[in-house]
mmCIF file of C-alpha atoms in Angstrom:
data_model
loop_
_atom_site.group_PDB
_atom_site.id
_atom_site.type_symbol
_atom_site.label_atom_id
_atom_site.label_comp_id
_atom_site.label_asym_id
_atom_site.label_seq_id
_atom_site.Cartn_x
_atom_site.Cartn_y
_atom_site.Cartn_z
ATOM 1 C CA MET A 1 10.235 1.398 23.487
ATOM 2 C CA THR A 2 8.588 2.980 26.080
ATOM 3 C CA ASN A 3 6.091 0.833 26.743
ATOM 4 C CA PRO A 4 3.687 1.055 30.293
ATOM 5 C CA PHE A 5 0.965 -2.363 28.544
ATOM 6 C CA GLY A 6 3.117 -4.954 28.331
ATOM 7 C CA VAL A 7 3.000 -5.047 24.263
ATOM 8 C CA ARG A 8 6.329 -5.886 22.749
ATOM 9 C CA PRO A 9 8.385 -4.867 19.879
ATOM 10 C CA VAL A 10 8.514 -6.677 16.881
ATOM 11 C CA VAL A 11 10.955 -7.456 14.706
ATOM 12 C CA ASN A 12 9.434 -7.270 11.091
ATOM 13 C CA ALA A 13 10.100 -9.137 8.589
ATOM 14 C CA SER A 14 6.836 -9.148 7.029
ATOM 15 C CA ALA A 15 5.452 -6.280 4.906
ATOM 16 C CA THR A 16 4.189 -2.814 5.487
ATOM 17 C CA LEU A 17 1.614 -4.698 7.567
ATOM 18 C CA THR A 18 -1.598 -2.397 8.971
ATOM 19 C CA ALA A 19 -1.344 -5.113 11.770
ATOM 20 C CA LEU A 20 2.407 -4.499 12.487
ATOM 21 C CA GLY A 21 2.265 -0.599 12.318
ATOM 22 C CA GLY A 22 2.767 0.433 8.781
ATOM 23 C CA SER A 23 6.319 1.259 8.770
ATOM 24 C CA LEU A 24 9.092 3.541 10.410
ATOM 25 C CA MET A 25 9.313 7.030 11.009
ATOM 26 C CA PRO A 26 12.345 8.470 9.414
ATOM 27 C CA PRO A 27 13.175 11.557 11.809
ATOM 28 C CA SER A 28 11.747 14.225 9.284
ATOM 29 C CA VAL A 29 8.428 13.070 9.719
ATOM 30 C CA LEU A 30 8.424 12.669 13.921
ATOM 31 C CA LYS A 31 9.255 16.610 14.067
ATOM 32 C CA ALA A 32 7.227 17.661 11.533
ATOM 33 C CA MET A 33 4.095 15.649 13.338
ATOM 34 C CA THR A 34 5.586 17.111 16.507
ATOM 35 C CA GLU A 35 5.941 20.379 15.653
ATOM 36 C CA GLY A 36 1.759 20.575 13.813
ATOM 37 C CA ALA A 37 0.627 18.891 17.448
ATOM 38 C CA ALA A 38 1.987 22.751 19.220
ATOM 39 C CA HIS A 39 0.171 25.026 16.728
ATOM 40 C CA PHE A 40 -3.680 25.486 16.167
ATOM 41 C CA VAL A 41 -3.949 26.176 12.586
ATOM 42 C CA ASP A 42 -6.964 26.939 9.685
ATOM 43 C CA LEU A 43 -7.458 23.390 9.026
ATOM 44 C CA PRO A 44 -8.889 23.525 5.115
ATOM 45 C CA GLU A 45 -6.087 26.721 4.737
ATOM 46 C CA LEU A 46 -3.108 23.528 5.516
ATOM 47 C CA HIS A 47 -5.579 21.170 3.387
ATOM 48 C CA ASP A 48 -5.393 23.653 0.254
ATOM 49 C CA HIS A 49 -1.417 24.446 0.703
ATOM 50 C CA VAL A 50 -0.254 20.995 1.233
ATOM 51 C CA GLY A 51 -2.749 19.105 -1.862
ATOM 52 C CA GLU A 52 -0.414 22.223 -3.930
ATOM 53 C CA ARG A 53 2.969 21.141 -2.508
ATOM 54 C CA LEU A 54 2.553 17.315 -3.067
ATOM 55 C CA ALA A 55 0.908 18.079 -6.067
ATOM 56 C CA ALA A 56 4.494 19.532 -7.064
ATOM 57 C CA LEU A 57 6.549 17.546 -6.042
ATOM 58 C CA THR A 58 5.009 14.466 -8.065
ATOM 59 C CA ARG A 59 4.340 15.758 -10.936
ATOM 60 C CA ASN A 60 0.283 15.704 -10.946
ATOM 61 C CA GLU A 61 -2.232 18.600 -10.743
ATOM 62 C CA ALA A 62 -3.272 18.568 -7.841
ATOM 63 C CA ALA A 63 -3.275 16.095 -4.515
ATOM 64 C CA CYS A 64 -4.223 15.235 -1.415
ATOM 65 C CA VAL A 65 -4.633 14.166 1.965
ATOM 66 C CA THR A 66 -6.246 11.272 3.519
ATOM 67 C CA SER A 67 -7.230 8.808 6.532
ATOM 68 C CA GLY A 68 -5.675 6.244 4.808
ATOM 69 C CA ALA A 69 -6.215 3.929 1.378
ATOM 70 C CA ALA A 70 -8.943 2.987 1.913
ATOM 71 C CA ALA A 71 -10.191 6.269 3.380
ATOM 72 C CA ALA A 72 -8.955 6.838 -0.127
ATOM 73 C CA ILE A 73 -11.154 4.639 -2.240
ATOM 74 C CA THR A 74 -13.993 5.789 -0.887
ATOM 75 C CA LEU A 75 -13.395 9.798 -1.247
ATOM 76 C CA THR A 76 -11.897 9.318 -4.543
ATOM 77 C CA VAL A 77 -15.610 6.836 -5.614
ATOM 78 C CA ALA A 78 -17.328 10.051 -4.174
ATOM 79 C CA SER A 79 -16.085 12.466 -6.379
ATOM 80 C CA CYS A 80 -16.718 10.298 -9.277
ATOM 81 C CA VAL A 81 -21.101 9.264 -7.347
ATOM 82 C CA GLY A 82 -21.998 12.248 -7.381
ATOM 83 C CA GLU A 83 -21.345 15.953 -5.669
ATOM 84 C CA PRO A 84 -21.205 17.321 -1.750
ATOM 85 C CA ALA A 85 -24.871 17.238 0.070
ATOM 86 C CA GLN A 86 -27.135 15.586 -2.338
ATOM 87 C CA ALA A 87 -28.356 11.777 -2.129
ATOM 88 C CA PHE A 88 -26.128 9.825 -4.520
ATOM 89 C CA PRO A 89 -27.325 7.998 -6.856
ATOM 90 C CA ALA A 90 -29.677 4.186 -6.182
ATOM 91 C CA ASP A 91 -28.476 2.884 -9.302
ATOM 92 C CA ALA A 92 -24.325 4.063 -9.418
ATOM 93 C CA GLU A 93 -22.153 0.925 -10.331
ATOM 94 C CA VAL A 94 -18.257 1.097 -9.694
ATOM 95 C CA VAL A 95 -16.366 -1.631 -12.353
ATOM 96 C CA MET A 96 -13.552 -4.211 -11.520
ATOM 97 C CA PHE A 97 -11.822 -6.633 -12.798
ATOM 98 C CA ALA A 98 -13.698 -10.373 -11.208
ATOM 99 C CA GLY A 99 -10.245 -11.066 -10.201
ATOM 100 C CA GLN A 100 -8.725 -7.922 -8.816
ATOM 101 C CA ARG A 101 -12.685 -8.133 -6.101
ATOM 102 C CA ASN A 102 -10.696 -7.788 -2.542
ATOM 103 C CA GLY A 103 -11.521 -6.502 0.949
ATOM 104 C CA TYR A 104 -10.959 -3.584 -0.274
ATOM 105 C CA ASP A 105 -14.580 -3.584 -2.185
ATOM 106 C CA TYR A 106 -16.506 -2.142 0.978
ATOM 107 C CA ALA A 107 -14.409 1.350 0.910
ATOM 108 C CA ALA A 108 -16.212 1.554 -3.120
ATOM 109 C CA ARG A 109 -19.331 -0.152 -1.650
ATOM 110 C CA LEU A 110 -19.461 2.561 1.820
ATOM 111 C CA THR A 111 -21.050 5.086 -0.866
ATOM 112 C CA GLY A 112 -23.457 2.883 -2.080
ATOM 113 C CA ALA A 113 -22.184 2.391 -4.968
ATOM 114 C CA ARG A 114 -22.673 -1.564 -6.734
ATOM 115 C CA ILE A 115 -19.831 -3.532 -8.158
ATOM 116 C CA VAL A 116 -20.356 -4.253 -11.261
ATOM 117 C CA GLU A 117 -17.327 -7.126 -12.723
ATOM 118 C CA ALA A 118 -15.787 -7.523 -16.052
ATOM 119 C CA GLY A 119 -13.432 -10.123 -17.066
ATOM 120 C CA PRO A 120 -9.611 -9.474 -18.139
ATOM 121 C CA SER A 121 -10.494 -8.455 -22.028
ATOM 122 C CA VAL A 122 -11.143 -5.562 -23.913
ATOM 123 C CA GLU A 123 -14.613 -6.888 -25.068
ATOM 124 C CA GLU A 124 -15.217 -7.909 -21.478
ATOM 125 C CA LEU A 125 -14.563 -4.343 -19.813
ATOM 126 C CA ARG A 126 -15.821 -2.328 -22.979
ATOM 127 C CA ALA A 127 -19.465 -4.186 -22.193
ATOM 128 C CA ALA A 128 -19.383 -2.653 -19.238
ATOM 129 C CA LEU A 129 -18.027 0.859 -19.596
ATOM 130 C CA VAL A 130 -21.156 0.955 -22.338
ATOM 131 C CA ARG A 131 -23.067 1.254 -19.204
ATOM 132 C CA ARG A 132 -21.585 4.373 -17.917
ATOM 133 C CA PRO A 133 -20.311 3.450 -14.607
ATOM 134 C CA ALA A 134 -19.208 6.072 -12.311
ATOM 135 C CA CYS A 135 -15.444 4.888 -12.544
ATOM 136 C CA VAL A 136 -13.371 1.794 -12.236
ATOM 137 C CA LEU A 137 -11.310 0.543 -10.035
ATOM 138 C CA TRP A 138 -8.436 -1.467 -10.970
ATOM 139 C CA PHE A 139 -5.525 -2.586 -8.588
ATOM 140 C CA ALA A 140 -1.831 -2.238 -8.972
ATOM 141 C CA GLY A 141 0.394 -5.062 -7.988
ATOM 142 C CA ALA A 142 1.922 -8.582 -8.911
ATOM 143 C CA HIS A 143 -0.547 -9.837 -6.766
ATOM 144 C CA TYR A 144 -3.059 -8.849 -8.454
ATOM 145 C CA ALA A 145 -2.097 -9.332 -12.710
ATOM 146 C CA ALA A 146 -2.992 -12.165 -13.495
ATOM 147 C CA ASP A 147 -6.621 -12.024 -13.929
ATOM 148 C CA ALA A 148 -7.026 -8.251 -15.064
ATOM 149 C CA LEU A 149 -6.035 -6.512 -17.975
ATOM 150 C CA PRO A 150 -2.608 -3.889 -17.371
ATOM 151 C CA ILE A 151 -3.971 -0.695 -16.484
ATOM 152 C CA GLU A 152 -2.795 0.548 -20.215
ATOM 153 C CA ASP A 153 -5.524 -1.172 -21.838
ATOM 154 C CA VAL A 154 -7.833 -0.317 -18.804
ATOM 155 C CA ILE A 155 -7.006 3.663 -19.971
ATOM 156 C CA ARG A 156 -7.371 2.753 -23.715
ATOM 157 C CA VAL A 157 -11.083 1.551 -22.991
ATOM 158 C CA ALA A 158 -12.248 3.733 -21.404
ATOM 159 C CA ARG A 159 -10.784 6.661 -22.688
ATOM 160 C CA GLU A 160 -13.128 5.685 -26.384
ATOM 161 C CA LEU A 161 -15.671 6.812 -24.245
ATOM 162 C CA ALA A 162 -14.473 10.299 -23.865
ATOM 163 C CA SER A 163 -15.913 12.165 -26.663
ATOM 164 C CA ALA A 164 -19.497 11.621 -25.344
ATOM 165 C CA GLY A 165 -18.007 12.821 -21.803
ATOM 166 C CA PRO A 166 -18.228 16.393 -20.271
ATOM 167 C CA THR A 167 -15.683 19.292 -21.349
ATOM 168 C CA PRO A 168 -11.474 18.972 -20.557
ATOM 169 C CA ALA A 169 -12.512 20.458 -17.538
ATOM 170 C CA GLY A 170 -14.324 18.154 -16.201
ATOM 171 C CA PRO A 171 -15.040 13.817 -15.241
ATOM 172 C CA PRO A 172 -14.330 11.778 -18.731
ATOM 173 C CA ALA A 173 -17.048 9.399 -20.133
ATOM 174 C CA VAL A 174 -15.729 6.920 -17.216
ATOM 175 C CA PRO A 175 -13.289 7.206 -14.524
ATOM 176 C CA VAL A 176 -10.082 5.928 -13.728
ATOM 177 C CA ILE A 177 -8.713 4.849 -10.373
ATOM 178 C CA VAL A 178 -5.405 2.796 -9.600
ATOM 179 C CA ASP A 179 -5.341 2.174 -6.512
ATOM 180 C CA ALA A 180 -1.437 1.769 -5.993
ATOM 181 C CA ALA A 181 -1.440 1.788 -1.969
ATOM 182 C CA ALA A 182 1.552 -0.533 -1.940
ATOM 183 C CA GLN A 183 3.632 0.371 -4.778
ATOM 184 C CA ILE A 184 6.640 2.527 -3.473
ATOM 185 C CA PRO A 185 9.119 1.907 -4.391
ATOM 186 C CA PRO A 186 9.603 2.393 -7.497
ATOM 187 C CA VAL A 187 8.839 5.938 -5.769
ATOM 188 C CA SER A 188 8.507 6.808 -9.405
ATOM 189 C CA SER A 189 4.786 5.017 -9.238
ATOM 190 C CA LEU A 190 3.895 8.791 -7.721
ATOM 191 C CA TRP A 191 3.414 9.707 -11.551
ATOM 192 C CA ARG A 192 3.186 6.922 -13.365
ATOM 193 C CA PHE A 193 0.005 5.752 -13.275
ATOM 194 C CA THR A 194 -1.907 9.273 -13.928
ATOM 195 C CA THR A 195 1.065 11.641 -15.895
ATOM 196 C CA GLU A 196 2.554 9.137 -17.714
ATOM 197 C CA LEU A 197 -0.541 6.492 -18.448
ATOM 198 C CA GLY A 198 -4.083 9.065 -18.765
ATOM 199 C CA ALA A 199 -5.767 8.072 -15.019
ATOM 200 C CA ASP A 200 -7.444 10.257 -13.701
ATOM 201 C CA ALA A 201 -6.272 9.468 -9.510
ATOM 202 C CA VAL A 202 -4.368 7.109 -8.033
ATOM 203 C CA ILE A 203 -4.171 6.291 -4.472
ATOM 204 C CA PHE A 204 -1.632 5.334 -2.174
ATOM 205 C CA SER A 205 -1.115 4.977 1.477
ATOM 206 C CA GLY A 206 1.006 7.398 3.646
ATOM 207 C CA GLY A 207 2.004 4.597 5.928
ATOM 208 C CA LYS A 208 3.846 1.694 3.885
ATOM 209 C CA GLY A 209 6.520 2.853 1.833
ATOM 210 C CA LEU A 210 6.372 6.531 1.527
ATOM 211 C CA ARG A 211 7.013 6.169 5.401
ATOM 212 C CA GLY A 212 4.943 8.858 6.331
ATOM 213 C CA PRO A 213 2.053 8.455 9.527
ATOM 214 C CA GLN A 214 -0.299 4.878 8.986
ATOM 215 C CA SER A 215 -3.174 6.701 9.783
ATOM 216 C CA SER A 216 -2.589 8.683 6.415
ATOM 217 C CA GLY A 217 -3.318 8.432 2.290
ATOM 218 C CA LEU A 218 -2.846 10.278 -0.351
ATOM 219 C CA VAL A 219 -4.888 10.845 -3.407
ATOM 220 C CA LEU A 220 -2.979 12.509 -6.278
ATOM 221 C CA GLY A 221 -4.700 13.413 -9.585
ATOM 222 C CA LYS A 222 -6.693 15.244 -12.055
ATOM 223 C CA ARG A 223 -8.275 18.965 -10.768
ATOM 224 C CA TRP A 224 -12.049 17.758 -10.242
ATOM 225 C CA ILE A 225 -11.278 14.472 -8.952
ATOM 226 C CA VAL A 226 -9.101 15.552 -5.965
ATOM 227 C CA ASP A 227 -11.925 18.408 -5.509
ATOM 228 C CA GLY A 228 -14.574 15.627 -5.368
ATOM 229 C CA CYS A 229 -12.151 14.489 -2.074
ATOM 230 C CA ARG A 230 -11.520 17.479 0.001
ATOM 231 C CA ALA A 231 -15.307 18.430 -1.044
ATOM 232 C CA HIS A 232 -17.325 14.889 0.823
ATOM 233 C CA ALA A 233 -13.926 15.006 3.355
ATOM 234 C CA SER A 234 -13.931 15.678 6.956
ATOM 235 C CA PRO A 235 -14.189 19.198 8.314
ATOM 236 C CA ASN A 236 -17.531 19.017 5.877
ATOM 237 C CA GLN A 237 -20.084 16.726 7.424
ATOM 238 C CA GLN A 238 -20.585 14.163 3.927
ATOM 239 C CA ILE A 239 -19.880 10.733 4.076
ATOM 240 C CA GLY A 240 -15.961 11.383 5.470
ATOM 241 C CA ARG A 241 -16.903 13.448 7.653
ATOM 242 C CA GLY A 242 -15.428 10.472 9.732
ATOM 243 C CA MET A 243 -12.729 10.324 8.450
ATOM 244 C CA LYS A 244 -10.562 12.560 9.602
ATOM 245 C CA VAL A 245 -6.633 13.425 9.097
ATOM 246 C CA GLY A 246 -5.047 16.180 11.872
ATOM 247 C CA LYS A 247 -2.732 18.843 11.150
ATOM 248 C CA GLU A 248 -0.421 16.016 11.664
ATOM 249 C CA GLU A 249 -0.921 13.730 9.137
ATOM 250 C CA LEU A 250 -0.952 16.478 7.132
ATOM 251 C CA LEU A 251 2.076 17.799 7.984
ATOM 252 C CA GLY A 252 3.750 14.527 8.206
ATOM 253 C CA LEU A 253 2.697 13.546 5.511
ATOM 254 C CA TYR A 254 4.260 15.995 3.649
ATOM 255 C CA ALA A 255 8.011 15.390 5.450
ATOM 256 C CA ALA A 256 7.666 11.526 3.903
ATOM 257 C CA VAL A 257 7.263 12.410 1.091
ATOM 258 C CA GLU A 258 9.778 15.577 0.791
ATOM 259 C CA TRP A 259 12.189 12.182 2.432
ATOM 260 C CA THR A 260 10.949 9.608 -0.295
ATOM 261 C CA LEU A 261 12.075 12.196 -3.045
ATOM 262 C CA GLU A 262 15.684 12.333 -1.586
ATOM 263 C CA GLN A 263 16.601 9.233 -1.721
ATOM 264 C CA ASP A 264 18.665 7.039 -3.462
ATOM 265 C CA GLU A 265 16.360 4.711 -4.541
ATOM 266 C CA GLU A 266 18.871 2.427 -6.250
ATOM 267 C CA ALA A 267 20.914 1.952 -3.617
ATOM 268 C CA LEU A 268 18.159 1.370 -1.294
ATOM 269 C CA LEU A 269 16.931 -1.301 -3.427
ATOM 270 C CA ALA A 270 20.449 -2.724 -3.250
ATOM 271 C CA GLY A 271 20.708 -3.161 0.215
ATOM 272 C CA TYR A 272 17.461 -4.909 0.471
ATOM 273 C CA GLU A 273 18.606 -7.832 -1.880
ATOM 274 C CA GLN A 274 22.272 -8.005 -0.139
ATOM 275 C CA MET A 275 20.160 -8.889 2.781
ATOM 276 C CA VAL A 276 17.950 -11.113 0.610
ATOM 277 C CA ASP A 277 21.283 -13.083 0.078
ATOM 278 C CA ARG A 278 22.621 -12.524 3.809
ATOM 279 C CA TRP A 279 19.035 -14.457 4.452
ATOM 280 C CA ILE A 280 19.642 -17.674 2.146
ATOM 281 C CA ALA A 281 23.374 -17.706 2.662
ATOM 282 C CA GLY A 282 22.762 -17.518 6.211
ATOM 283 C CA LEU A 283 20.653 -20.833 5.664
ATOM 284 C CA ARG A 284 22.384 -23.073 2.990
ATOM 285 C CA ASP A 285 24.266 -25.810 5.210
ATOM 286 C CA VAL A 286 20.928 -25.752 7.364
ATOM 287 C CA PRO A 287 18.590 -28.759 7.016
ATOM 288 C CA GLY A 288 15.897 -29.534 6.567
ATOM 289 C CA VAL A 289 15.929 -26.066 4.547
ATOM 290 C CA VAL A 290 15.616 -24.449 1.385
ATOM 291 C CA ALA A 291 16.043 -20.436 1.044
ATOM 292 C CA GLU A 292 15.884 -18.934 -2.423
ATOM 293 C CA ARG A 293 15.547 -15.444 -4.100
ATOM 294 C CA GLY A 294 11.807 -14.569 -4.555
ATOM 295 C CA TYR A 295 10.435 -11.741 -7.009
ATOM 296 C CA PRO A 296 8.842 -9.224 -6.540
ATOM 297 C CA SER A 297 7.919 -9.065 -3.180
ATOM 298 C CA GLU A 298 4.869 -9.422 -1.420
ATOM 299 C CA ALA A 299 3.188 -6.547 -3.574
ATOM 300 C CA GLY A 300 4.739 -6.815 -6.352
ATOM 301 C CA GLN A 301 7.243 -4.211 -5.329
ATOM 302 C CA PRO A 302 10.559 -4.130 -7.601
ATOM 303 C CA HIS A 303 13.227 -6.572 -4.977
ATOM 304 C CA GLY A 304 13.697 -9.516 -3.794
ATOM 305 C CA ARG A 305 12.769 -11.192 -0.415
ATOM 306 C CA ALA A 306 14.670 -14.154 0.734
ATOM 307 C CA VAL A 307 11.531 -18.104 0.729
ATOM 308 C CA VAL A 308 12.191 -20.253 2.717
ATOM 309 C CA ARG A 309 10.571 -23.731 2.156
ATOM 310 C CA VAL A 310 10.136 -25.712 5.561
ATOM 311 C CA LEU A 311 10.956 -28.883 4.673
ATOM 312 C CA THR A 312 9.295 -31.995 6.803
ATOM 313 C CA THR A 313 13.133 -33.351 7.738
ATOM 314 C CA SER A 314 13.279 -30.458 9.469
ATOM 315 C CA GLY A 315 11.145 -31.694 12.077
ATOM 316 C CA TRP A 316 8.974 -28.455 11.802
ATOM 317 C CA THR A 317 5.805 -27.836 10.190
ATOM 318 C CA ARG A 318 5.183 -23.834 8.291
ATOM 319 C CA ASP A 319 3.232 -23.166 10.900
ATOM 320 C CA ALA A 320 5.159 -24.179 14.150
ATOM 321 C CA LEU A 321 7.836 -22.168 12.451
ATOM 322 C CA VAL A 322 5.931 -18.865 12.245
ATOM 323 C CA GLN A 323 4.261 -19.269 16.132
ATOM 324 C CA ALA A 324 7.832 -20.411 17.759
ATOM 325 C CA LEU A 325 9.538 -17.025 15.347
ATOM 326 C CA TRP A 326 6.178 -15.013 17.064
ATOM 327 C CA ASP A 327 6.697 -16.003 19.964
ATOM 328 C CA GLY A 328 10.726 -16.073 21.097
ATOM 329 C CA ASP A 329 12.927 -12.345 21.859
ATOM 330 C CA PRO A 330 12.625 -10.611 20.717
ATOM 331 C CA ARG A 331 9.044 -10.763 18.831
ATOM 332 C CA ILE A 332 9.791 -11.938 15.002
ATOM 333 C CA ALA A 333 6.973 -11.508 12.110
ATOM 334 C CA VAL A 334 7.570 -13.412 8.458
ATOM 335 C CA GLY A 335 5.959 -12.938 5.831
ATOM 336 C CA VAL A 336 3.002 -16.592 4.051
ATOM 337 C CA SER A 337 1.842 -13.919 1.672
ATOM 338 C CA GLY A 338 2.810 -15.298 -2.193
ATOM 339 C CA VAL A 339 4.578 -17.773 -0.987
ATOM 340 C CA PRO A 340 3.758 -22.007 -0.748
ATOM 341 C CA ASP A 341 2.418 -23.440 1.457
ATOM 342 C CA ASP A 342 5.287 -24.926 3.390
ATOM 343 C CA ALA A 343 7.621 -22.269 3.171
ATOM 344 C CA ILE A 344 7.783 -18.411 4.433
ATOM 345 C CA ALA A 345 9.347 -15.081 2.803
ATOM 346 C CA LEU A 346 11.461 -12.800 4.544
ATOM 347 C CA ASN A 347 11.566 -9.432 3.736
ATOM 348 C CA PRO A 348 13.864 -6.470 3.566
ATOM 349 C CA GLN A 349 11.834 -3.749 3.443
ATOM 350 C CA THR A 350 10.675 -3.537 7.111
ATOM 351 C CA ILE A 351 13.950 -4.620 8.249
ATOM 352 C CA GLU A 352 16.370 -2.208 10.413
ATOM 353 C CA PRO A 353 19.924 -2.320 10.303
ATOM 354 C CA GLY A 354 21.276 -4.891 12.233
ATOM 355 C CA GLU A 355 17.751 -6.881 12.512
ATOM 356 C CA ASP A 356 18.700 -8.999 9.666
ATOM 357 C CA LEU A 357 20.800 -11.532 11.999
ATOM 358 C CA VAL A 358 18.405 -11.463 14.534
ATOM 359 C CA VAL A 359 16.286 -12.812 12.050
ATOM 360 C CA LEU A 360 18.952 -15.115 10.240
ATOM 361 C CA ASP A 361 20.288 -16.325 14.295
ATOM 362 C CA ALA A 362 16.878 -16.613 15.077
ATOM 363 C CA LEU A 363 15.464 -19.474 12.400
ATOM 364 C CA VAL A 364 19.056 -21.063 12.787
ATOM 365 C CA ARG A 365 18.336 -21.458 16.474
ATOM 366 C CA HIS A 366 15.219 -23.044 16.444
ATOM 367 C CA LEU A 367 16.269 -25.206 12.914
ATOM 368 C CA SER A 368 18.335 -26.998 14.405
ATOM 369 C CA SER A 369 16.964 -27.465 17.922
ATOM 370 C CA GLY A 370 15.470 -30.634 15.704
ATOM 371 C CA SER A 371 12.045 -30.403 16.248
ATOM 372 C CA ALA A 372 9.157 -27.998 16.655
ATOM 373 C CA GLU A 373 8.897 -29.976 20.686
ATOM 374 C CA GLU A 374 12.293 -29.420 21.253
ATOM 375 C CA ALA A 375 12.527 -26.127 20.369
ATOM 376 C CA SER A 376 9.566 -25.382 22.932
ATOM 377 C CA LYS A 377 11.470 -27.161 25.592
ATOM 378 C CA SER A 378 14.367 -25.418 25.594
ATOM 379 C CA ARG A 379 12.428 -22.603 26.305
#
């Protein structure tokens, strides 16, 4: 890595986190972006063609590329709330389950819409939907599932109001938007929520499991909602004007979806499990730690990760070990999300070939030093 700034590269055993750069793009994606950077184009026309091809690839009615998944939330909600070039209604509402409230609420609230919470029952959801909100925003992933209805029930209850809605070509009584930003794998998420289950739109990050440009996102679903996203987005001077998508991201994300669909997902997941097995086996005889397989992964993806509990007998605290790995050479990031307070998680999804052994060697070296203080003296 050519690096005139002194910023050290990271071996990422954590997750496809924005703060770590998302994911690494395969050569075909880099090539597509480089080729796009070398030409001027009619950007709206390129949007049209890329959207048509992405819709066909993903078995959806329509598709558009956004400047990340958070921008996609804003644009899909805007599409439900009001028409471009008109003031959004002051009383617009977006229904979310109370247990799914999270840091991305702001992306919906940028439209001026108010979040209305529903409890995890059909009766409570129905009571919220009777108010005719602009949409339901539902978050996919095992970490959001505990206090929310399954998406199948959400769609069914929303469709109960459809008879009072407009024509089939237009929006339903209450549209359902699914945020599935990190839900690849499985690749079937690209069509499951919309084509198979009936959600109006589904949102993905382009820079996570799809391994496209980090500053890209993807909206798939009904044409009316995708057309609304496009109308509210750059280069139009609407709410999404600052959420600019360049020709490089358009071509890069298209290449990333193509690349993803060409992969042998079964073999990919098997490779992840092999890494988890190697980590667990390599730590089995290290005193003071207990390593076991955790499932599913960080955001509910269908593969394991190694969960390593740091016992007091190791001479380390969890936080001290995380810091030592980060301060080491190479710099290593590990996960702490969704695991006990005394544990770290090793995620194979963001590991390049051979890096799993680098992570294992660093862990064994630190833990074998006896304590965080002794390890610090030896550096």
